[in-house]
XYZ file of C-alpha atoms in Angstrom:
563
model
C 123.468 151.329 48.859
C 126.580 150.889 50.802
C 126.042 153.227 53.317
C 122.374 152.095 53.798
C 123.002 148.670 54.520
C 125.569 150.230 57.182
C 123.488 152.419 58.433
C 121.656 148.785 59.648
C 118.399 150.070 57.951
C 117.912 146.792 56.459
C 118.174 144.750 60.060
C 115.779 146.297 61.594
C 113.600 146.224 58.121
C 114.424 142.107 58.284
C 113.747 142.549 62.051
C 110.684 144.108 61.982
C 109.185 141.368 58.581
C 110.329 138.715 60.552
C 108.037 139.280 63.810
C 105.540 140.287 61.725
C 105.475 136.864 59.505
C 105.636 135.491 62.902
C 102.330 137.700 64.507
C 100.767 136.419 61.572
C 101.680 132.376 61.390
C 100.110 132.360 64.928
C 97.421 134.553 64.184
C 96.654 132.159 61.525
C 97.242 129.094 63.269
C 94.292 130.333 65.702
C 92.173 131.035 63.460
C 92.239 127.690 61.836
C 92.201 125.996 64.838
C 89.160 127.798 66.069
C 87.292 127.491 62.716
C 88.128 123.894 62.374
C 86.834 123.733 66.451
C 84.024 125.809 66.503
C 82.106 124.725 62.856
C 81.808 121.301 65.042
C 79.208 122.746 67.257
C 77.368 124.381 64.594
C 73.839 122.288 63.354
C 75.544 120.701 60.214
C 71.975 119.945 57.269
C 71.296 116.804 56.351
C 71.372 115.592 53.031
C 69.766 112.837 51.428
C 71.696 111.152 48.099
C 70.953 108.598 45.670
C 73.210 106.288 44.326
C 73.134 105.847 40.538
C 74.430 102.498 40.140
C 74.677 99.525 42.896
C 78.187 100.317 44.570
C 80.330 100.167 47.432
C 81.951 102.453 49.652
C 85.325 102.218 51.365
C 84.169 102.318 54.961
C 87.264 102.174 57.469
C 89.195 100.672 54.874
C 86.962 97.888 54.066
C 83.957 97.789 51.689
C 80.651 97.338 53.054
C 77.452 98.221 51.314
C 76.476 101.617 51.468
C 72.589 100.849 52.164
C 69.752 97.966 50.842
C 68.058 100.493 49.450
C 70.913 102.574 47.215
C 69.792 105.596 49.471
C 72.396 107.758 52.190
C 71.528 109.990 55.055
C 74.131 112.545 56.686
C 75.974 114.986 56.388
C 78.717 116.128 54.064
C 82.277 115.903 56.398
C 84.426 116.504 53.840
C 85.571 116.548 49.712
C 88.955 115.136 48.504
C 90.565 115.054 45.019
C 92.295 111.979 44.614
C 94.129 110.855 41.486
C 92.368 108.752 38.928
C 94.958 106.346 38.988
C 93.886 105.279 42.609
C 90.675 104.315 40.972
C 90.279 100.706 39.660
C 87.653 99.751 37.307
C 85.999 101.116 34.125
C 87.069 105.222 33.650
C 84.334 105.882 31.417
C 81.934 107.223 34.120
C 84.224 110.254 34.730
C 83.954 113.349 32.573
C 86.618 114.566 30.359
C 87.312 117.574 32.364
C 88.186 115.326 35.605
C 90.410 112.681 33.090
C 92.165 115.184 32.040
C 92.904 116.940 35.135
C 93.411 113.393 36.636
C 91.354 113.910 39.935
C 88.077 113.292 41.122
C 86.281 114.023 43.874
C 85.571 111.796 46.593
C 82.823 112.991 49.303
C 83.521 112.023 52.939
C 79.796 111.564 54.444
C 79.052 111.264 57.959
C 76.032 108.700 58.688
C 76.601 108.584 62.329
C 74.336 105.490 63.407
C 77.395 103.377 64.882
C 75.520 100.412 66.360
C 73.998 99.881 62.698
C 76.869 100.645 60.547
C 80.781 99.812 60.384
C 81.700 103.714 61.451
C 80.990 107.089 61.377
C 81.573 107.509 57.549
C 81.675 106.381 54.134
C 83.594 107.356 51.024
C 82.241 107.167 48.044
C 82.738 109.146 44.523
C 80.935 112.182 44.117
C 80.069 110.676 40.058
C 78.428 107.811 41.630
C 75.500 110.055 43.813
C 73.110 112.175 42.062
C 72.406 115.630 42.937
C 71.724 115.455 47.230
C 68.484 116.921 48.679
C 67.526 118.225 52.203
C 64.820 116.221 53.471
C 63.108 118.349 56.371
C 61.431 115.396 58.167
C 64.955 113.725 59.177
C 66.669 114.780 62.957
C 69.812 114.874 64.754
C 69.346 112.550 67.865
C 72.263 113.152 70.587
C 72.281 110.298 72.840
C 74.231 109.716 76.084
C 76.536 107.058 74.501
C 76.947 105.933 70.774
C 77.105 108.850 69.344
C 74.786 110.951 67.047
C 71.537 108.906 65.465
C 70.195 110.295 62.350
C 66.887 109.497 61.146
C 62.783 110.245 60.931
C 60.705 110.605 64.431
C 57.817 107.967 63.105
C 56.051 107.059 66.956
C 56.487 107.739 70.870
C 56.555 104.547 72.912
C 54.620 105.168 76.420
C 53.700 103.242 78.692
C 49.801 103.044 77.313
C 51.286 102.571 73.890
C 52.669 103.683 70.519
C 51.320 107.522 69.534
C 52.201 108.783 65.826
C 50.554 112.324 66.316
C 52.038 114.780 68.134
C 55.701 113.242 68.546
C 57.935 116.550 69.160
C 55.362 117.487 71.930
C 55.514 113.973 73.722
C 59.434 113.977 72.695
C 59.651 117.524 74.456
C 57.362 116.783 77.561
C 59.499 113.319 77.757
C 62.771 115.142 77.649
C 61.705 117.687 80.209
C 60.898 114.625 82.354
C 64.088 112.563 81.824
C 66.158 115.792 82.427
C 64.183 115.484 86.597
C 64.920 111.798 86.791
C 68.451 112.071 85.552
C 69.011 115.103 87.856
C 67.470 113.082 90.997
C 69.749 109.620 90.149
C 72.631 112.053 90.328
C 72.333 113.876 93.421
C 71.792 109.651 94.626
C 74.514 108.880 93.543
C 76.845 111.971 94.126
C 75.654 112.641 97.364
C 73.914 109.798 99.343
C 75.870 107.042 97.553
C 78.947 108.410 97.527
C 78.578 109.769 101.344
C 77.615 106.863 102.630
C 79.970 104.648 100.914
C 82.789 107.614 102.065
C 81.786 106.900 106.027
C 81.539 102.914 105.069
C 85.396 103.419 104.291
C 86.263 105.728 106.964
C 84.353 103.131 109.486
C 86.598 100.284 108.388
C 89.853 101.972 108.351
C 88.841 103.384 111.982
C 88.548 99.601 112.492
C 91.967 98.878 111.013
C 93.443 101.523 112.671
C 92.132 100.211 115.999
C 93.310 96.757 115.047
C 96.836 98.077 114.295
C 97.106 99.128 118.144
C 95.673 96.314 119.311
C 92.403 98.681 120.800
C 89.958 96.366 119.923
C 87.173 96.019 122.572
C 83.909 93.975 122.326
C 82.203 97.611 123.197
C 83.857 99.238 119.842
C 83.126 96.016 117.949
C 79.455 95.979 119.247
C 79.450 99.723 118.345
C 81.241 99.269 114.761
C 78.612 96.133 113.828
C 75.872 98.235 114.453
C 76.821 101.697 112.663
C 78.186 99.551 109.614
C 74.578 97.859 109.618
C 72.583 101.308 109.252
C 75.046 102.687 106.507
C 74.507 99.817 104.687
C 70.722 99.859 105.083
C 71.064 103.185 103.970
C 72.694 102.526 100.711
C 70.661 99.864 100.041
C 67.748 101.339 100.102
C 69.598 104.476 98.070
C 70.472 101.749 95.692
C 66.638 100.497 95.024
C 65.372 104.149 94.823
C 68.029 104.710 92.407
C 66.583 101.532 90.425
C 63.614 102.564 90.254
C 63.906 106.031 88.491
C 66.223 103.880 86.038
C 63.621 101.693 85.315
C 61.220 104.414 84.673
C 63.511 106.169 82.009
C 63.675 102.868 80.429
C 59.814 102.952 79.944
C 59.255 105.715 76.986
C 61.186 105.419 73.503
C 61.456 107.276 70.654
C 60.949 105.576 67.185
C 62.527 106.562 64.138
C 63.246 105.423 60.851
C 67.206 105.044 59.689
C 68.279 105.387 55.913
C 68.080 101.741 55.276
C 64.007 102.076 55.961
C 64.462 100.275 59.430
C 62.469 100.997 62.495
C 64.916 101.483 65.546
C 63.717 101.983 69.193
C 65.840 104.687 71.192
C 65.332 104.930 74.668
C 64.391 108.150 76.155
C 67.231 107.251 78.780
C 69.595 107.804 75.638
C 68.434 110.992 74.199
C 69.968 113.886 75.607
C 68.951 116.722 72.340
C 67.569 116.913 69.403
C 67.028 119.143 66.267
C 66.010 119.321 62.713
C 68.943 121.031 60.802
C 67.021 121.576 57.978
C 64.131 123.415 59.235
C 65.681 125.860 61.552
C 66.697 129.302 60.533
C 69.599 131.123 61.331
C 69.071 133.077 64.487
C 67.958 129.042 65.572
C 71.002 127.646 64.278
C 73.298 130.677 66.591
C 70.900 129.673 69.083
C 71.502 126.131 69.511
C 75.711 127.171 68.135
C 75.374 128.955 71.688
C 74.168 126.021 73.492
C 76.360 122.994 72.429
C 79.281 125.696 73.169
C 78.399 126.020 76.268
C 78.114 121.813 77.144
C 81.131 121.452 75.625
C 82.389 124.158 78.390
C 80.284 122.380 81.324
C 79.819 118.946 80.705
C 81.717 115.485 81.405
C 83.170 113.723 78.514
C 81.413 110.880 76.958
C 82.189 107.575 74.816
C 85.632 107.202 75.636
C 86.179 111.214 75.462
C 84.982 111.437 72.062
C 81.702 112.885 72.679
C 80.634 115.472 75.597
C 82.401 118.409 77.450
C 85.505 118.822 79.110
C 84.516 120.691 82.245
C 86.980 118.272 84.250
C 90.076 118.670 82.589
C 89.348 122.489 82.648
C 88.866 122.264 86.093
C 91.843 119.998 86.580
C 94.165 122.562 84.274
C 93.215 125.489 86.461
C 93.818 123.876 90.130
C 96.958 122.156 88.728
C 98.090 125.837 87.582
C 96.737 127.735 90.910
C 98.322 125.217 93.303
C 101.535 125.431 90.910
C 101.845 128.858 91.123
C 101.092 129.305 95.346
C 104.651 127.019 95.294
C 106.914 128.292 92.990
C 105.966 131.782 93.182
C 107.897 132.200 96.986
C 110.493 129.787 96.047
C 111.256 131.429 92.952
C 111.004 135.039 94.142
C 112.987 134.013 97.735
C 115.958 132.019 95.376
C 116.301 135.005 93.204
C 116.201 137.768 95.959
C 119.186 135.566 97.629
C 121.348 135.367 94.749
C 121.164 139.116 93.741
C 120.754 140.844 96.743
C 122.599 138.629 99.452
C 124.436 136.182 98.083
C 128.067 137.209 97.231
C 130.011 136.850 93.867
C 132.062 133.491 93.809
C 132.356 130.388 92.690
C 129.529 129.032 94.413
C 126.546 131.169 92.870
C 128.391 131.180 89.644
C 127.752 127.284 89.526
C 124.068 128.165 91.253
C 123.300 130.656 88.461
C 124.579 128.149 85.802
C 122.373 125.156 87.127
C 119.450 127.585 86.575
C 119.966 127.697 83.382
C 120.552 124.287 82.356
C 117.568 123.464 83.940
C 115.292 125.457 81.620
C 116.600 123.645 79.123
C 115.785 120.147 80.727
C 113.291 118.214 79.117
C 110.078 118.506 80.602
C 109.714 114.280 80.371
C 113.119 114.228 82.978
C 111.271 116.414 85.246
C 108.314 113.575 85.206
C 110.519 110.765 85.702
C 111.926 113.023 88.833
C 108.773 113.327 89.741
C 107.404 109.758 89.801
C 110.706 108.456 91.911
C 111.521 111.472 94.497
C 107.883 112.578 95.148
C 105.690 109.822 94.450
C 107.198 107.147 95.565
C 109.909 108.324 98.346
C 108.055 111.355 99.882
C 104.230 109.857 99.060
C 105.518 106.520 100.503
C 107.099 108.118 103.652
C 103.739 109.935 104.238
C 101.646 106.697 103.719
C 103.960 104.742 105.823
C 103.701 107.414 108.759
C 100.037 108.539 108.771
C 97.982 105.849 107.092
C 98.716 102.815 107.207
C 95.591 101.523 108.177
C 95.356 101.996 104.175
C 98.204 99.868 103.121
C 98.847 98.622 101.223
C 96.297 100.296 98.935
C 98.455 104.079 98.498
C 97.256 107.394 99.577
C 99.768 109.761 97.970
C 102.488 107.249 97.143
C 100.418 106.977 93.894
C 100.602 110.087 91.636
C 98.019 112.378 92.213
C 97.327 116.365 92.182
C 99.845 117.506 94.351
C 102.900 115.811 92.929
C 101.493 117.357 89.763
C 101.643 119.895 91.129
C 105.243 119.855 92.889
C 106.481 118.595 89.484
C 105.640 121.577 87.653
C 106.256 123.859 90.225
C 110.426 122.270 89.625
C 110.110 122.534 85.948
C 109.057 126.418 85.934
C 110.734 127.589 88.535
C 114.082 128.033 86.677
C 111.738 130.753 84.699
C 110.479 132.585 87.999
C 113.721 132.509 89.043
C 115.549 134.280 86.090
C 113.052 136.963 85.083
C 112.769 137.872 89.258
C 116.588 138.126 89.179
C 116.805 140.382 86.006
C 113.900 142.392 86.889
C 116.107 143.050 89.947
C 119.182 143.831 88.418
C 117.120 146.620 86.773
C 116.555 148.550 89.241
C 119.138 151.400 89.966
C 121.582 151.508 92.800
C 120.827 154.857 93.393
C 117.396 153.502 94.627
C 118.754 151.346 97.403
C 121.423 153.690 98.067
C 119.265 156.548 98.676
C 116.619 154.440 100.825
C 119.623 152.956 102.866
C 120.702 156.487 103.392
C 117.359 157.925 104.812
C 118.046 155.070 107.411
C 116.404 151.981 106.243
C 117.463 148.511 106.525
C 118.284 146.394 103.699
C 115.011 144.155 104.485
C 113.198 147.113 104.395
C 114.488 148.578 101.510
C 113.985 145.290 99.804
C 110.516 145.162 100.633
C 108.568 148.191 100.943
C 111.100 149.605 97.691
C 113.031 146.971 95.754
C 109.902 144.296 95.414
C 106.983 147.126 94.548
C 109.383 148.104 91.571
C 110.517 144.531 90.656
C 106.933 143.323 90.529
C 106.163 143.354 87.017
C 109.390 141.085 86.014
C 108.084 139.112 89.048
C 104.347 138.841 87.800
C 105.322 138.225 84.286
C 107.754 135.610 85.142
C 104.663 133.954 87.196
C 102.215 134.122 84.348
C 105.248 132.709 81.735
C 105.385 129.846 84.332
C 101.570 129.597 84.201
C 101.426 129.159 80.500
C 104.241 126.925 80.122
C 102.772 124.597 83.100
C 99.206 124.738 81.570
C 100.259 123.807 78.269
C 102.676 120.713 79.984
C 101.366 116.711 79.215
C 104.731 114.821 79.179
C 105.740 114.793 82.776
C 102.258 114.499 83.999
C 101.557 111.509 82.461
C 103.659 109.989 85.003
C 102.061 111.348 88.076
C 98.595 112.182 88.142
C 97.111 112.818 84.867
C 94.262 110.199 83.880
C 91.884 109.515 80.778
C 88.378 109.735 82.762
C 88.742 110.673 86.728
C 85.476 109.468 88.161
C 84.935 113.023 90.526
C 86.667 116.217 90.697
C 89.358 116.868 93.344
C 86.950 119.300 94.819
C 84.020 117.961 97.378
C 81.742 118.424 100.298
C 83.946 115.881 101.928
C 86.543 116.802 104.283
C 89.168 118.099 103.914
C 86.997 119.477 100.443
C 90.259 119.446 98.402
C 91.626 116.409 98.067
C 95.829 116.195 96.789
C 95.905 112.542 96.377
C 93.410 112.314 93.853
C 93.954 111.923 89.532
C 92.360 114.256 87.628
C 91.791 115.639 84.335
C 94.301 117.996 81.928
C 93.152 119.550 78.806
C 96.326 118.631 77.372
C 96.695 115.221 78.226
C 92.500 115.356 76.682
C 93.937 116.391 73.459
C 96.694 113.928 73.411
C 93.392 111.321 74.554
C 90.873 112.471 71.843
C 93.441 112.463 68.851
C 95.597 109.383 69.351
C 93.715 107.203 71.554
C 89.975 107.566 71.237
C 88.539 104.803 69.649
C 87.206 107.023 66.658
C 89.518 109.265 66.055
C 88.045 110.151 63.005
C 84.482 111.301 64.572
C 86.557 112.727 67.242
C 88.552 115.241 65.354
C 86.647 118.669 65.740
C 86.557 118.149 68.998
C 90.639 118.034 69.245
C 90.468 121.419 67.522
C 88.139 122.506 69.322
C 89.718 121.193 73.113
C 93.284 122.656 71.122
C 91.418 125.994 70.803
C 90.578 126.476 73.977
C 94.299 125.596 75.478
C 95.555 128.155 73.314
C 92.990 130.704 73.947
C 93.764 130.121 77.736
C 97.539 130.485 77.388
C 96.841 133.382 75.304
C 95.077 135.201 77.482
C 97.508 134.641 80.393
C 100.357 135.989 77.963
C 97.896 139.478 77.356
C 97.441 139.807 81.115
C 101.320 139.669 82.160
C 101.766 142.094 79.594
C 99.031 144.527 81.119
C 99.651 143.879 84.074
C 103.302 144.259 83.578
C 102.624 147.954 81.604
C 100.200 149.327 84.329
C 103.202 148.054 87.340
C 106.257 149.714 85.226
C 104.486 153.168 85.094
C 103.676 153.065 88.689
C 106.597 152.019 89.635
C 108.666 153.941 86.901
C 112.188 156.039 88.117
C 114.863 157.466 86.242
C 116.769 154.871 84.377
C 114.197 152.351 84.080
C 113.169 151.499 80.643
């Protein structure tokens, strides 16, 4: 036994348990995160229960009747034990078995419906409902704000009147319709609205500009009256054709009957889908899985982020990351190529090399505070002072924005780019550069058609360390740039097409949003698991490509010595 525990046998045994427990926490933590996510999008059935006796459900912490009629309509969230104890009032409804154990089940139902009821869901004792059925006749409405609608298609409201037969068709053909006007209203307002409104704002800081100098002429103001008087013809009448296709969305409504018996309108303007859970089969149900995936992947949030996509925080993520990566990556790989292969061994780069360090080990909220004084507010407000402002004292970039984002994560990561360059340097063998320097090279040469090529892979997977760590980053971007809603992407038909100054969206920042301050949270859950899913997936899959990439490089690039 002796010798076997100093033979170190039982290290590497510890060694090797350890990273797997490890493999298999995260490879559990994904899993639950992406079942918790990804059951959201999946068409939940309806259930229908009765009530035994009259009672009253905690809703938000308050009781409120459950329904006029003793009758609920959703669908089944989630089941709780909760100690008897908790439960006030006569015990004698409970069955031995559950007074005994001392719990009883309490069913979280979802009833959706928010402009009737209190919220989302009531809680209510799973003794107090009878056995639940699956009425086949009841739909899933998903409308553009409010949240889901449950409840039975009874009429289709047209402009000739009320029809009862036929409703899916006239919902369908009505859909089909709304999808063309809502398409036309936003190319109005994305393109002839906002472009007009864009040369409206460029016109009158022309004419600030001009007034700055002291260039005004009765020619240019003449000339200025007169363009400024067709643009805003032009968006007037953009305005009144966009009024008009609102008004005829507004004509056609959907009727339905809620759980209380109740005859609600819905304007078509409000439905976006709809489906009956309990009537489709399965290869329906992957079906329409398929498709709410794939609006959560391309579609602007909704209702305060709670409802929707998140197309433009993954589109923010990525150009935060790209534009992250085209600075650090030459800063890092230039700092690092200094201190190992030109910089000599003293006091100086000893206190360089240490700074390096202790900056990977800075807080990432420091690096946001740097960021909001030195770049936002002295560099932005340089800029804005010395090449607009006709715009002040409204800012341009001294307000934070995409490329001090950017700037501020490209100082947080480089320590990393820096250190894995240097080491992936140091292992490279002497006898490389001596022998190159010997055929007659010169030490730029050497260092860039030799030393680099076989130094790539600690240089790539440094880069793609930086990526993850920047993608997965909320604390210091809070401070400059990162917003709740941006009302358009950084990326236009506008010149100059990408535009720096602007906010934008961050999936992590969107998970921070949707969890803590969405106004219900609860409703909103899934989709933090889901949004927390895809983070991870992303960073994951950046980790699995510096590793390939890093394999296929050290075989190319493999000489004796190298491990």
């Amino acid at each position: 036994m002796i010798k076997w525990f100093r033979s170190g046998s039982p290290w590497i045994w510890l060694t090797g348990g350890a990273v797997s427990i490890s493999m298999l926490s995260v490879l559990g933590l994904m899993l639950l995160i992406g079942w918790k996510g990804l059951t959201y999008f999946w068409p939940a059935p309806l259930y229908q229960w009765q009530t035994q006796v009259d009672t009253e459900s905690f809703v938000s912490g308050v009781d409120a009747d459950v329904s006029t009629n003793d009758v609920l309509i959703g669908q089944l969230y989630e089941r709780k034990y909760i100690p008897i104890e908790q439960i006030s009032g006569d015990l004698s409804q409970f069955s031995a078995k559950s007074i005994e154990s001392g719990f009883v089940r309490r069913l979280s139902i979802k009833v959706a419906n928010r402009e009737l009821y209190p919220a989302d869901f009531v809680a209510i004792l799973e003794v107090d409902l009878l056995e639940p059925t699956m009425p086949k006749e009841w739909a899933v409405i998903e409308r553009s704000r409010g949240g889901y609608f449950f409840g039975k298609p009874v009429g289709f409201k047209t402009a000739s009147g009320i029809r009862t037969q036929n409703i899916d068709q006239e919902l369908v053909r009505g859909l089909a319709f709304s999808d063309t006007l809502r398409d036309e209203t936003s190319r109005i307002v994305d393109q002839e609205i906002r472009d007009i409104s864009w040369q409206l704002e460029k016109l009158r800081l022309e004419k600030r500009k001009h007034q700055l100098n002291e260039q005004l002429t009765d020619e240019y103001l003449s000339s200025y009256t007169l363009k400024k008087e067709q643009l805003n013809s032009q968006l007037m009448d953009a305005e009144l054709r966009l009024e008009q296709l609102r008004k005829q969305l507004n004509i056609e409504a959907l009727l339905v009957v809620d759980m209380t018996g109740e005859t609600v309108e819905i304007p078509l303007s409000h439905i976006l889908d709809y489906w009956y859970p309990n009537q489709m089969t399965y290869p329906e149900k992957v079906t329409h899985w398929g498709k709410q995936v794939w609006k959560f992947l391309s579609e602007n949030p909704r209702d305060s982020n709670s409802e929707g996509g998140v197309f433009p925080a993954i589109f923010g993520t990525v150009l935060l990351v790209i534009l992250m990566s085209i600075v650090v990556m030459p800063l890092g790989v230039v700092a690092a190529i200094y201190l190992h292969e030109y910089a000599k061994t003293n006091a100086l780069t000893r206190i360089i090399r240490i700074a390096v360090i202790n900056l990977a080990g800075v807080p990432s909220i420091v690096y946001g505070v740097f960021g909001l004084g030195f770049f936002v507010y002295t560099i932005g407000g340089s800029i804005d002072s010395l090449f607009y402002t006709e715009r002040l004292p409204a800012p341009t970039f001294g307000t934070p924005g995409l490329l001090w984002s950017s700037l501020t994560l490209a100082v947080l990561t480089l320590p990393v780019v820096i250190v894995t360059t240097e080491e992936g340097l140091t292992r490279i063998p002497s006898a490389v550069r001596h022998g190159s320097l010997a055929l007659g090279a010169t030490q730029f040469e050497t260092l860039w058609r030799i030393i680099l090529p076989m130094a790539s892979p600690a240089i790539i997977t440094g880069l793609i360390l930086a990526i993850a760590r920047a993608a997965g980053e909320v604390a210091p971007l809070m401070l400059v740039g990162v917003v709740k809603l941006a009302s358009s992407l950084p990326v236009d038909s506008q010149f100059p097409y990408i535009h720096l100054d602007r906010k934008f969206m961050h999936l992590g920042f969107h998970i921070y949003d949707v969890g803590f301050q969405t106004s219900n949270i609860e409703a909103a859950r899934p989709l933090v698991y889901a949004t927390s899913f895809l983070l991870v997936t992303v960073i994951v899959g950046l980790n699995l490509t510096a590793i390939n990439i890093r394999n296929n490089l050290r075989e190319k690039y493999r000489t004796l010595g190298q491990d």
